[in-house]
Amino acid sequence: MADGRNLLVIMSDEHNPKVAGYAGHPVVATPNLDRLAARGTRFDAAYTPSPICVPARGAFATGQPVHRSRCWDNAIAYDGRMPSWHKALRDRGHHVASIGKLHYEGHADQDYGLSEMILPMQITGGTGDVTLLIRDPEDVREGAARKLLAQSGPGESEYTIYDRKVAAAAQVWLRESAPKHTDKPWVLFVSMVAPHFPLTAPPEHYYRYAGQALPRPKLWDAPLEERLPHPWLRNYGRRSDHYQHFRGDADLQRALAGYLGLTSFMDENVGKILAALEEAGFADDTRVIYTSDHGDNLGVRGLWGKVTMYEESARVPLLMAGPDVPAGATCGTPVTLCDVSATILDAVGASDAIADLGLPGTSLLSLAGEAAQDRLALSEMHTYCPGGVFMLRTLRHKYIHYVGGPPQLFDLETDPEELHDLAGDPAHATLLARMEARLRGMLDPETVDAEAVSDQAHKIAEHGGKERIQQRERMAYTPPPAG
């Protein structure tokens, strides 16, 4: 159990964990995250519970994996009925404030257990992207890549304007509201959208990278069978419309500059929030966590956005600093955002709530500074595919189980870029069987997949059926709140 301190949690959206100075990226500038990493601990085997926004955030809120939260896709969001870390803390007398993106259901009469919600960004209209309820492989999101290309470049978007407001509100809260809540440790959750697409970056950040010969994504020029060696991946690539239209060098460099620019823009806002924490006099008594809801493929294998179980998409950046956190340390133990949920409770002195809520997570405070443990990290995907996908990460290996399809197996120690699938190698048959058994020891993939399909079928019926949903305009991304 940790000594209770205040806690500042900063979450970005769609931050590829490799795109940070502290992670060794050769170009991107992230000085504020670099300083946070230097004075704290990096968790280099941290994963999202699901590589898509709403399920990841539902799992983070509840501290439960997706098959328990049942937030399967971007149309089935957290509705406040399942216990959450924020409600547990509010019930124990802690002040819990959120500023920015939540991606919950968002109806006005719902209680999410937060003491206050400032500038909350929820799923659109309380329904989200209902087109993702439909998992049929023939359904193609035509024009997605063209839209991504058209919005890549210098400028301001709804999201950059929103993030500036979120960062400003966080600074005001730390200076004016935090001093009013000193009876018990408080939690401030700040959630920004960058570097999520559209890849429109403020000019001062975009032009830092535009014109440079930015590193080409892995397998960008490879043949289709090498880029997307699995049938599920080829289906996703076709549905997401990426590799048909997004191949030219000029397109590539513009999109990369936009993403790197947004990452530096996000880092700048992180710096402003941390400076306000210091100026308000809370830095010495506040732990800080930085993470993201999921990553971004960022052109690797010709794919953009998230959804896949490769490292670029399923792994997340995770930093923790402050009292009792080892400085300049790296932890290689596999963890997920569900462990961050447990950490939040522990960090403010409410570790009893971890057991009370039945959370499967472990506090990062107990893992930081310790030798890497062979622990299991689970991620799930229940949209963009006819069958569910389950990823299990151990200390050394990654196993990906596709319901109705062949598995994948990678040795991340010898093959960190995931170029050599070992699943079909007879020499690894025993390991493959062992990994599947470990997954089935946690859940039954076919049963979970059937539950997801059933819940999605009920939602499809609520919205008038498949044909009516397919007539809707597809959502490129969730708009920020007005005002």
Coordinates of N, CA and C in Angstrom, one line a residue, residues 119-327:
L119 N -15.2 20.4 -19.5 CA -15.1 20.2 -21.0 C -15.1 18.7 -21.4
P120 N -16.1 17.9 -20.9 CA -16.2 16.5 -21.2 C -16.5 16.2 -22.7
M121 N -15.7 15.4 -23.3 CA -15.9 14.9 -24.6 C -16.4 13.5 -24.6
Q122 N -17.7 13.3 -25.0 CA -18.3 12.0 -24.9 C -18.5 11.4 -26.3
I123 N -19.0 10.2 -26.4 CA -19.4 9.7 -27.7 C -20.5 10.5 -28.3
T124 N -20.6 10.6 -29.6 CA -21.5 11.5 -30.3 C -22.9 11.1 -30.0
G125 N -23.7 12.0 -29.5 CA -25.1 11.8 -29.3 C -25.5 10.6 -28.4
G126 N -24.5 10.2 -27.6 CA -24.8 9.0 -26.7 C -24.8 7.7 -27.4
T127 N -24.6 7.7 -28.8 CA -24.6 6.5 -29.5 C -23.3 6.1 -30.2
G128 N -22.4 7.1 -30.4 CA -21.1 6.8 -31.0 C -21.2 6.4 -32.5
D129 N -20.2 5.7 -32.9 CA -20.1 5.3 -34.3 C -20.7 3.9 -34.5
V130 N -22.0 3.9 -34.7 CA -22.8 2.7 -34.8 C -22.4 1.8 -36.0
T131 N -21.7 2.4 -37.0 CA -21.3 1.6 -38.2 C -20.3 0.5 -37.7
L132 N -19.6 0.8 -36.6 CA -18.6 -0.2 -36.2 C -19.3 -1.4 -35.5
L133 N -20.6 -1.4 -35.3 CA -21.3 -2.5 -34.8 C -21.4 -3.6 -35.8
I134 N -21.2 -3.3 -37.1 CA -21.4 -4.2 -38.2 C -20.0 -4.7 -38.5
R135 N -19.8 -6.0 -38.3 CA -18.5 -6.7 -38.4 C -18.3 -7.4 -39.7
D136 N -19.2 -7.3 -40.7 CA -19.1 -8.1 -41.9 C -17.9 -7.7 -42.7
P137 N -17.1 -8.6 -43.2 CA -15.9 -8.3 -43.9 C -16.1 -7.5 -45.2
E138 N -17.3 -7.6 -45.9 CA -17.4 -6.9 -47.1 C -17.7 -5.4 -47.0
D139 N -17.8 -4.9 -45.7 CA -18.1 -3.5 -45.5 C -16.8 -2.7 -45.5
V140 N -16.7 -1.8 -46.5 CA -15.5 -1.1 -46.7 C -15.7 0.4 -46.3
R141 N -14.8 1.0 -45.5 CA -14.9 2.4 -45.2 C -14.2 3.2 -46.3
E142 N -14.9 3.3 -47.4 CA -14.3 4.0 -48.6 C -14.0 5.5 -48.3
G143 N -12.9 5.9 -48.7 CA -12.5 7.3 -48.6 C -11.8 7.7 -47.3
A144 N -11.6 6.7 -46.4 CA -11.0 7.0 -45.2 C -9.5 7.6 -45.4
A145 N -8.8 6.9 -46.2 CA -7.4 7.3 -46.5 C -7.4 8.7 -47.2
R146 N -8.3 8.9 -48.1 CA -8.3 10.2 -48.8 C -8.7 11.3 -47.9
K147 N -9.6 11.1 -46.9 CA -9.9 12.1 -45.9 C -8.7 12.3 -45.0
L148 N -8.0 11.3 -44.6 CA -6.8 11.4 -43.8 C -5.8 12.3 -44.5
L149 N -5.6 12.0 -45.8 CA -4.6 12.8 -46.5 C -5.0 14.2 -46.7
A150 N -6.3 14.5 -46.9 CA -6.7 15.8 -47.2 C -6.6 16.7 -45.9
Q151 N -6.6 16.1 -44.7 CA -6.5 16.8 -43.5 C -5.1 16.8 -42.9
S152 N -4.2 16.3 -43.6 CA -2.8 16.3 -43.1 C -2.1 17.5 -43.6
G153 N -1.4 18.2 -42.6 CA -0.7 19.4 -43.0 C -0.7 20.5 -41.8
P154 N -0.3 21.7 -42.1 CA -0.3 22.7 -41.1 C -1.6 23.4 -40.9
G155 N -1.9 23.8 -39.7 CA -3.2 24.5 -39.4 C -3.7 24.2 -38.1
E156 N -4.9 24.6 -37.8 CA -5.6 24.3 -36.6 C -6.9 23.4 -36.9
S157 N -7.2 22.5 -36.1 CA -8.4 21.7 -36.2 C -9.3 21.8 -35.0
E158 N -10.4 21.3 -35.0 CA -11.3 21.3 -33.9 C -10.6 20.7 -32.7
Y159 N -9.7 19.7 -32.9 CA -9.1 19.0 -31.8 C -7.9 19.8 -31.2
T160 N -7.1 20.5 -32.1 CA -6.1 21.3 -31.5 C -6.6 22.5 -30.7
I161 N -7.7 23.1 -31.2 CA -8.4 24.1 -30.4 C -8.9 23.6 -29.1
Y162 N -9.5 22.4 -29.1 CA -10.0 21.8 -27.9 C -8.9 21.5 -26.9
D163 N -7.8 20.9 -27.4 CA -6.7 20.6 -26.5 C -6.1 21.8 -25.8
R164 N -6.1 22.9 -26.5 CA -5.6 24.2 -25.9 C -6.5 24.5 -24.7
K165 N -7.8 24.4 -25.0 CA -8.8 24.7 -23.9 C -8.6 23.7 -22.7
V166 N -8.4 22.4 -23.0 CA -8.2 21.4 -22.0 C -7.0 21.8 -21.1
A167 N -5.9 22.1 -21.8 CA -4.6 22.4 -21.1 C -4.8 23.7 -20.3
A168 N -5.5 24.7 -20.8 CA -5.7 25.9 -20.1 C -6.6 25.6 -18.8
A169 N -7.6 24.8 -19.0 CA -8.5 24.5 -17.9 C -7.8 23.8 -16.8
A170 N -6.9 22.9 -17.2 CA -6.1 22.1 -16.2 C -5.2 23.1 -15.4
Q171 N -4.6 24.0 -16.1 CA -3.7 25.0 -15.4 C -4.6 25.8 -14.4
V172 N -5.8 26.2 -14.8 CA -6.6 27.0 -13.9 C -7.0 26.1 -12.7
W173 N -7.4 24.9 -12.9 CA -7.8 24.0 -11.8 C -6.7 23.8 -10.8
L174 N -5.5 23.6 -11.3 CA -4.4 23.4 -10.4 C -4.1 24.6 -9.5
R175 N -4.2 25.8 -10.1 CA -3.9 27.0 -9.4 C -5.1 27.4 -8.4
E176 N -6.3 27.2 -8.9 CA -7.5 27.7 -8.2 C -8.3 26.7 -7.4
S177 N -8.5 25.5 -7.9 CA -9.3 24.5 -7.3 C -8.6 23.5 -6.4
A178 N -7.4 23.1 -6.8 CA -6.6 22.2 -6.0 C -6.4 22.6 -4.6
P179 N -6.1 23.9 -4.4 CA -5.9 24.3 -3.0 C -7.1 24.2 -2.1
K180 N -8.3 24.0 -2.7 CA -9.6 23.9 -1.9 C -9.8 22.4 -1.5
H181 N -9.0 21.5 -2.0 CA -9.3 20.1 -1.7 C -8.1 19.4 -1.1
T182 N -7.7 19.9 0.1 CA -6.5 19.4 0.7 C -6.8 18.5 1.9
D183 N -8.0 18.2 2.1 CA -8.4 17.3 3.3 C -8.0 15.9 3.0
K184 N -8.1 15.5 1.7 CA -7.7 14.1 1.3 C -7.0 14.3 -0.1
P185 N -6.1 13.4 -0.4 CA -5.5 13.5 -1.8 C -6.5 13.6 -2.9
W186 N -6.3 14.5 -3.8 CA -7.2 14.6 -5.0 C -6.6 13.9 -6.2
V187 N -7.5 13.7 -7.2 CA -7.1 13.1 -8.5 C -7.6 14.1 -9.5
L188 N -6.7 14.5 -10.4 CA -7.0 15.3 -11.6 C -6.7 14.4 -12.8
F189 N -7.7 14.1 -13.6 CA -7.5 13.4 -14.8 C -7.7 14.3 -16.0
V190 N -6.6 14.5 -16.7 CA -6.6 15.4 -17.9 C -6.4 14.6 -19.1
S191 N -7.3 14.7 -20.1 CA -7.3 13.9 -21.2 C -7.4 14.7 -22.5
M192 N -6.3 14.7 -23.3 CA -6.2 15.4 -24.5 C -6.4 14.5 -25.7
V193 N -6.6 15.1 -26.9 CA -6.9 14.3 -28.1 C -5.7 14.1 -28.9
A194 N -4.8 15.0 -29.0 CA -3.5 14.8 -29.8 C -2.7 13.7 -29.3
P195 N -2.1 12.9 -30.2 CA -1.9 13.1 -31.6 C -2.9 12.4 -32.5
H196 N -4.1 12.1 -32.0 CA -5.2 11.5 -32.8 C -5.4 12.3 -34.1
F197 N -5.7 11.6 -35.2 CA -6.0 12.3 -36.4 C -7.3 13.1 -36.3
P198 N -7.6 14.2 -37.0 CA -6.9 14.6 -38.3 C -5.5 15.0 -38.0
L199 N -4.6 14.7 -38.9 CA -3.2 15.1 -38.8 C -2.9 16.5 -39.2
T200 N -3.7 17.4 -38.6 CA -3.5 18.8 -38.8 C -2.8 19.4 -37.6
A201 N -1.5 19.8 -37.8 CA -0.7 20.2 -36.6 C -0.5 21.7 -36.7
P202 N -0.5 22.4 -35.5 CA -0.2 23.8 -35.5 C 1.1 24.1 -36.3
P203 N 1.1 25.2 -37.1 CA 2.2 25.4 -38.1 C 3.6 25.4 -37.4
E204 N 3.7 26.0 -36.2 CA 5.0 26.0 -35.5 C 5.5 24.6 -35.2
H205 N 4.6 23.7 -35.1 CA 5.1 22.3 -34.8 C 5.2 21.5 -36.2
Y206 N 4.2 21.7 -37.1 CA 4.3 21.0 -38.3 C 5.6 21.3 -39.1
Y207 N 6.0 22.6 -39.2 CA 7.1 22.9 -40.0 C 8.4 22.6 -39.3
R208 N 8.4 22.1 -38.1 CA 9.6 21.6 -37.5 C 10.0 20.3 -38.2
Y209 N 9.0 19.6 -38.8 CA 9.3 18.3 -39.4 C 9.1 18.3 -40.9
A210 N 8.2 19.2 -41.4 CA 8.0 19.2 -42.9 C 9.3 19.6 -43.6
G211 N 9.6 18.9 -44.7 CA 10.8 19.2 -45.4 C 11.9 18.3 -45.1
Q212 N 11.9 17.7 -43.9 CA 12.9 16.7 -43.5 C 12.6 15.4 -44.2
A213 N 13.6 14.6 -44.4 CA 13.5 13.2 -44.9 C 13.1 12.3 -43.7
L214 N 11.9 12.3 -43.3 CA 11.5 11.5 -42.2 C 11.6 10.0 -42.4
P215 N 11.9 9.3 -41.4 CA 12.1 7.8 -41.5 C 10.9 7.2 -42.1
R216 N 11.1 6.3 -43.1 CA 10.0 5.6 -43.7 C 9.5 4.5 -42.8
P217 N 8.2 4.4 -42.7 CA 7.6 3.3 -41.8 C 8.1 1.9 -42.3
K218 N 8.2 1.1 -41.3 CA 8.6 -0.3 -41.5 C 7.6 -1.0 -42.5
L219 N 8.2 -1.7 -43.5 CA 7.5 -2.4 -44.5 C 6.6 -1.6 -45.4
W220 N 6.9 -0.3 -45.5 CA 6.1 0.6 -46.3 C 6.1 0.2 -47.8
D221 N 7.3 -0.2 -48.2 CA 7.5 -0.5 -49.6 C 7.4 -2.0 -49.9
A222 N 7.1 -2.8 -48.9 CA 7.0 -4.3 -49.1 C 5.8 -4.7 -49.8
P223 N 5.9 -5.9 -50.5 CA 4.7 -6.5 -51.1 C 3.6 -6.7 -50.1
L224 N 2.4 -6.8 -50.6 CA 1.2 -6.9 -49.8 C 1.3 -8.1 -48.9
E225 N 1.8 -9.3 -49.4 CA 1.8 -10.5 -48.6 C 2.8 -10.4 -47.4
E226 N 3.8 -9.5 -47.6 CA 4.8 -9.3 -46.6 C 4.3 -8.2 -45.6
R227 N 3.7 -7.2 -46.1 CA 3.2 -6.1 -45.2 C 2.0 -6.7 -44.3
L228 N 1.1 -7.4 -44.9 CA -0.1 -7.8 -44.2 C -0.2 -9.4 -44.4
P229 N 0.6 -10.1 -43.6 CA 0.7 -11.5 -43.9 C -0.4 -12.4 -43.4
H230 N -1.3 -11.8 -42.6 CA -2.4 -12.5 -42.0 C -3.7 -12.1 -42.7
P231 N -4.7 -13.0 -42.9 CA -5.9 -12.7 -43.6 C -6.7 -11.6 -42.9
W232 N -6.7 -11.7 -41.5 CA -7.4 -10.6 -40.8 C -6.8 -9.2 -41.1
L233 N -5.5 -9.1 -41.2 CA -4.9 -7.9 -41.4 C -5.2 -7.4 -42.8
R234 N -5.2 -8.3 -43.8 CA -5.6 -7.9 -45.2 C -7.0 -7.4 -45.2
N235 N -7.9 -8.1 -44.5 CA -9.3 -7.6 -44.4 C -9.4 -6.2 -43.8
Y236 N -8.7 -6.0 -42.7 CA -8.7 -4.7 -42.1 C -8.1 -3.6 -43.0
G237 N -7.0 -3.9 -43.7 CA -6.4 -3.0 -44.6 C -7.4 -2.6 -45.7
R238 N -8.1 -3.6 -46.2 CA -9.1 -3.3 -47.3 C -10.3 -2.5 -46.7
R239 N -10.7 -2.9 -45.5 CA -11.9 -2.1 -45.0 C -11.5 -0.7 -44.6
S240 N -10.3 -0.5 -44.1 CA -9.9 0.9 -43.7 C -9.5 1.7 -44.9
D241 N -9.3 1.1 -46.0 CA -9.1 1.9 -47.3 C -7.7 2.5 -47.3
H242 N -6.7 2.0 -46.5 CA -5.5 2.7 -46.4 C -4.5 2.4 -47.6
Y243 N -4.2 1.2 -47.8 CA -3.1 0.9 -48.7 C -3.5 1.1 -50.2
Q244 N -4.8 1.3 -50.5 CA -5.2 1.5 -51.9 C -4.8 2.9 -52.3
H245 N -4.9 3.9 -51.4 CA -4.8 5.3 -51.8 C -3.6 6.1 -51.1
F246 N -2.9 5.4 -50.2 CA -2.0 6.2 -49.4 C -0.6 5.6 -49.5
R247 N 0.0 5.9 -50.7 CA 1.3 5.3 -51.0 C 2.4 6.2 -51.4
G248 N 2.1 7.4 -51.9 CA 3.1 8.3 -52.5 C 4.0 8.9 -51.4
D249 N 5.2 9.2 -51.8 CA 6.2 9.8 -50.8 C 5.7 11.1 -50.3
A250 N 5.1 12.0 -51.1 CA 4.7 13.3 -50.6 C 3.5 13.1 -49.6
D251 N 2.6 12.2 -49.9 CA 1.5 11.9 -49.0 C 2.1 11.4 -47.6
L252 N 3.0 10.5 -47.7 CA 3.6 9.9 -46.6 C 4.3 11.0 -45.7
Q253 N 5.2 11.8 -46.3 CA 5.9 12.8 -45.5 C 5.0 13.8 -44.9
R254 N 3.9 14.2 -45.6 CA 3.0 15.2 -45.0 C 2.2 14.6 -43.8
A255 N 1.8 13.3 -43.9 CA 1.1 12.7 -42.8 C 2.1 12.5 -41.6
L256 N 3.3 12.1 -41.9 CA 4.2 11.9 -40.8 C 4.5 13.2 -40.1
A257 N 4.7 14.3 -40.9 CA 5.0 15.6 -40.3 C 3.8 16.0 -39.4
G258 N 2.6 15.7 -39.9 CA 1.4 16.1 -39.1 C 1.4 15.4 -37.8
Y259 N 1.7 14.1 -37.8 CA 1.6 13.3 -36.6 C 2.7 13.7 -35.6
L260 N 4.0 13.9 -36.1 CA 5.1 14.3 -35.3 C 4.8 15.7 -34.7
G261 N 4.2 16.6 -35.6 CA 3.9 17.9 -35.1 C 2.8 17.9 -34.0
L262 N 1.8 17.0 -34.1 CA 0.8 16.9 -33.1 C 1.4 16.3 -31.8
T263 N 2.4 15.4 -32.0 CA 3.0 14.8 -30.8 C 3.8 15.9 -30.0
S264 N 4.5 16.8 -30.7 CA 5.2 17.9 -30.1 C 4.2 18.9 -29.5
F265 N 3.1 19.1 -30.2 CA 2.0 20.0 -29.6 C 1.5 19.4 -28.3
M266 N 1.2 18.1 -28.3 CA 0.7 17.5 -27.1 C 1.8 17.6 -26.0
D267 N 3.0 17.4 -26.3 CA 4.1 17.5 -25.3 C 4.2 18.9 -24.8
E268 N 4.0 19.9 -25.6 CA 4.0 21.3 -25.1 C 2.9 21.5 -24.1
N269 N 1.7 21.0 -24.4 CA 0.6 21.1 -23.4 C 0.9 20.3 -22.1
V270 N 1.5 19.2 -22.2 CA 1.9 18.5 -21.0 C 2.8 19.4 -20.2
G271 N 3.8 20.0 -20.9 CA 4.7 20.9 -20.1 C 4.0 22.0 -19.4
K272 N 3.0 22.6 -20.1 CA 2.2 23.7 -19.4 C 1.5 23.2 -18.2
I273 N 0.9 22.0 -18.3 CA 0.2 21.4 -17.1 C 1.2 21.1 -16.0
L274 N 2.3 20.6 -16.3 CA 3.3 20.3 -15.2 C 3.9 21.5 -14.6
A275 N 4.0 22.6 -15.4 CA 4.5 23.9 -14.9 C 3.5 24.5 -13.9
A276 N 2.2 24.3 -14.3 CA 1.2 24.8 -13.4 C 1.1 24.0 -12.1
L277 N 1.4 22.7 -12.1 CA 1.5 21.9 -10.9 C 2.6 22.4 -10.0
E278 N 3.7 22.8 -10.6 CA 4.9 23.3 -9.9 C 4.5 24.7 -9.3
E279 N 4.0 25.5 -10.1 CA 3.7 26.9 -9.7 C 2.6 26.9 -8.5
A280 N 1.7 25.9 -8.5 CA 0.7 25.9 -7.5 C 1.2 25.3 -6.2
G281 N 2.5 24.8 -6.2 CA 3.1 24.3 -5.0 C 2.8 22.8 -4.7
F282 N 2.3 22.1 -5.7 CA 1.9 20.7 -5.4 C 2.8 19.7 -6.0
A283 N 3.9 20.1 -6.7 CA 4.7 19.1 -7.4 C 5.4 18.1 -6.4
D284 N 5.8 18.6 -5.3 CA 6.5 17.7 -4.4 C 5.6 16.7 -3.7
D285 N 4.3 16.9 -3.7 CA 3.3 16.0 -3.0 C 2.3 15.4 -4.0
T286 N 2.7 15.3 -5.3 CA 1.8 14.8 -6.3 C 2.5 13.8 -7.2
R287 N 2.0 12.6 -7.3 CA 2.5 11.7 -8.3 C 1.8 12.0 -9.7
V288 N 2.6 11.8 -10.7 CA 2.1 12.1 -12.1 C 2.2 10.8 -12.9
I289 N 1.2 10.5 -13.7 CA 1.1 9.4 -14.6 C 0.8 10.0 -16.0
Y290 N 1.6 9.6 -17.0 CA 1.3 9.9 -18.4 C 1.1 8.6 -19.1
T291 N 0.0 8.6 -20.0 CA -0.2 7.4 -20.8 C -1.1 7.8 -22.0
S292 N -1.5 6.8 -22.8 CA -2.4 7.1 -23.9 C -3.4 5.9 -24.0
D293 N -4.5 6.1 -24.6 CA -5.5 5.1 -24.7 C -5.1 3.9 -25.6
H294 N -4.3 4.2 -26.6 CA -3.8 3.2 -27.5 C -2.7 3.8 -28.3
G295 N -2.1 3.1 -29.3 CA -1.1 3.6 -30.1 C -1.6 4.0 -31.5
D296 N -0.7 4.0 -32.5 CA -1.1 4.3 -33.9 C -0.1 3.6 -34.8
N297 N -0.6 2.9 -35.8 CA 0.3 2.2 -36.7 C 1.2 3.1 -37.5
L298 N 0.8 4.3 -37.7 CA 1.7 5.4 -38.3 C 2.4 4.9 -39.6
G299 N 1.6 4.3 -40.5 CA 2.2 3.9 -41.8 C 2.9 2.6 -41.8
V300 N 3.2 2.0 -40.7 CA 3.8 0.7 -40.6 C 2.9 -0.3 -41.3
R301 N 3.5 -1.1 -42.2 CA 2.7 -2.0 -43.1 C 1.7 -1.4 -43.9
G302 N 1.8 -0.1 -44.2 CA 0.8 0.6 -45.0 C -0.5 1.0 -44.2
L303 N -0.5 0.8 -42.9 CA -1.7 1.1 -42.1 C -1.6 2.3 -41.3
W304 N -2.7 3.0 -41.1 CA -2.8 4.2 -40.2 C -3.8 3.9 -39.2
G305 N -3.8 4.7 -38.1 CA -4.8 4.5 -37.0 C -4.3 3.3 -36.1
K306 N -5.3 2.7 -35.5 CA -5.0 1.7 -34.5 C -5.5 0.3 -34.9
V307 N -6.2 -0.4 -34.1 CA -6.9 -1.6 -34.4 C -6.1 -2.9 -34.3
T308 N -4.9 -2.9 -34.9 CA -4.1 -4.1 -34.9 C -3.4 -4.4 -33.5
M309 N -2.9 -5.6 -33.4 CA -2.2 -6.0 -32.2 C -0.7 -5.9 -32.2
Y310 N -0.2 -5.2 -33.3 CA 1.2 -5.0 -33.4 C 1.6 -3.9 -32.4
E311 N 2.9 -3.9 -32.1 CA 3.4 -3.0 -31.0 C 3.0 -1.5 -31.2
E312 N 3.1 -1.1 -32.5 CA 2.8 0.4 -32.7 C 1.4 0.7 -32.3
S313 N 0.4 -0.2 -32.4 CA -1.0 0.1 -32.1 C -1.4 -0.3 -30.7
A314 N -1.0 -1.5 -30.3 CA -1.5 -2.1 -29.0 C -0.7 -1.7 -27.8
R315 N 0.6 -1.3 -28.0 CA 1.4 -0.9 -26.9 C 1.1 0.6 -26.7
V316 N 1.3 1.1 -25.4 CA 1.1 2.5 -25.1 C 2.3 3.0 -24.3
P317 N 2.5 4.3 -24.4 CA 3.5 4.9 -23.5 C 3.0 5.0 -22.1
L318 N 3.8 4.8 -21.1 CA 3.4 4.8 -19.7 C 4.6 5.3 -18.9
L319 N 4.4 6.4 -18.3 CA 5.4 7.0 -17.4 C 4.8 7.3 -16.0
M320 N 5.5 7.2 -15.0 CA 5.1 7.6 -13.6 C 6.2 8.2 -12.9
A321 N 5.9 9.3 -12.2 CA 7.0 10.0 -11.5 C 6.3 10.6 -10.2
G322 N 7.2 11.0 -9.3 CA 6.7 11.6 -8.0 C 7.2 10.8 -6.8
P323 N 6.6 11.1 -5.7 CA 7.0 10.5 -4.4 C 7.0 9.0 -4.4
D324 N 8.1 8.4 -4.0 CA 8.3 7.0 -3.9 C 8.4 6.2 -5.3
V325 N 8.6 7.0 -6.3 CA 8.7 6.4 -7.7 C 10.2 6.5 -8.0
P326 N 10.8 5.3 -8.3 CA 12.3 5.4 -8.7 C 12.5 6.3 -9.9
A327 N 13.5 7.1 -9.8 CA 13.9 8.0 -10.9 C 14.8 7.3 -11.9

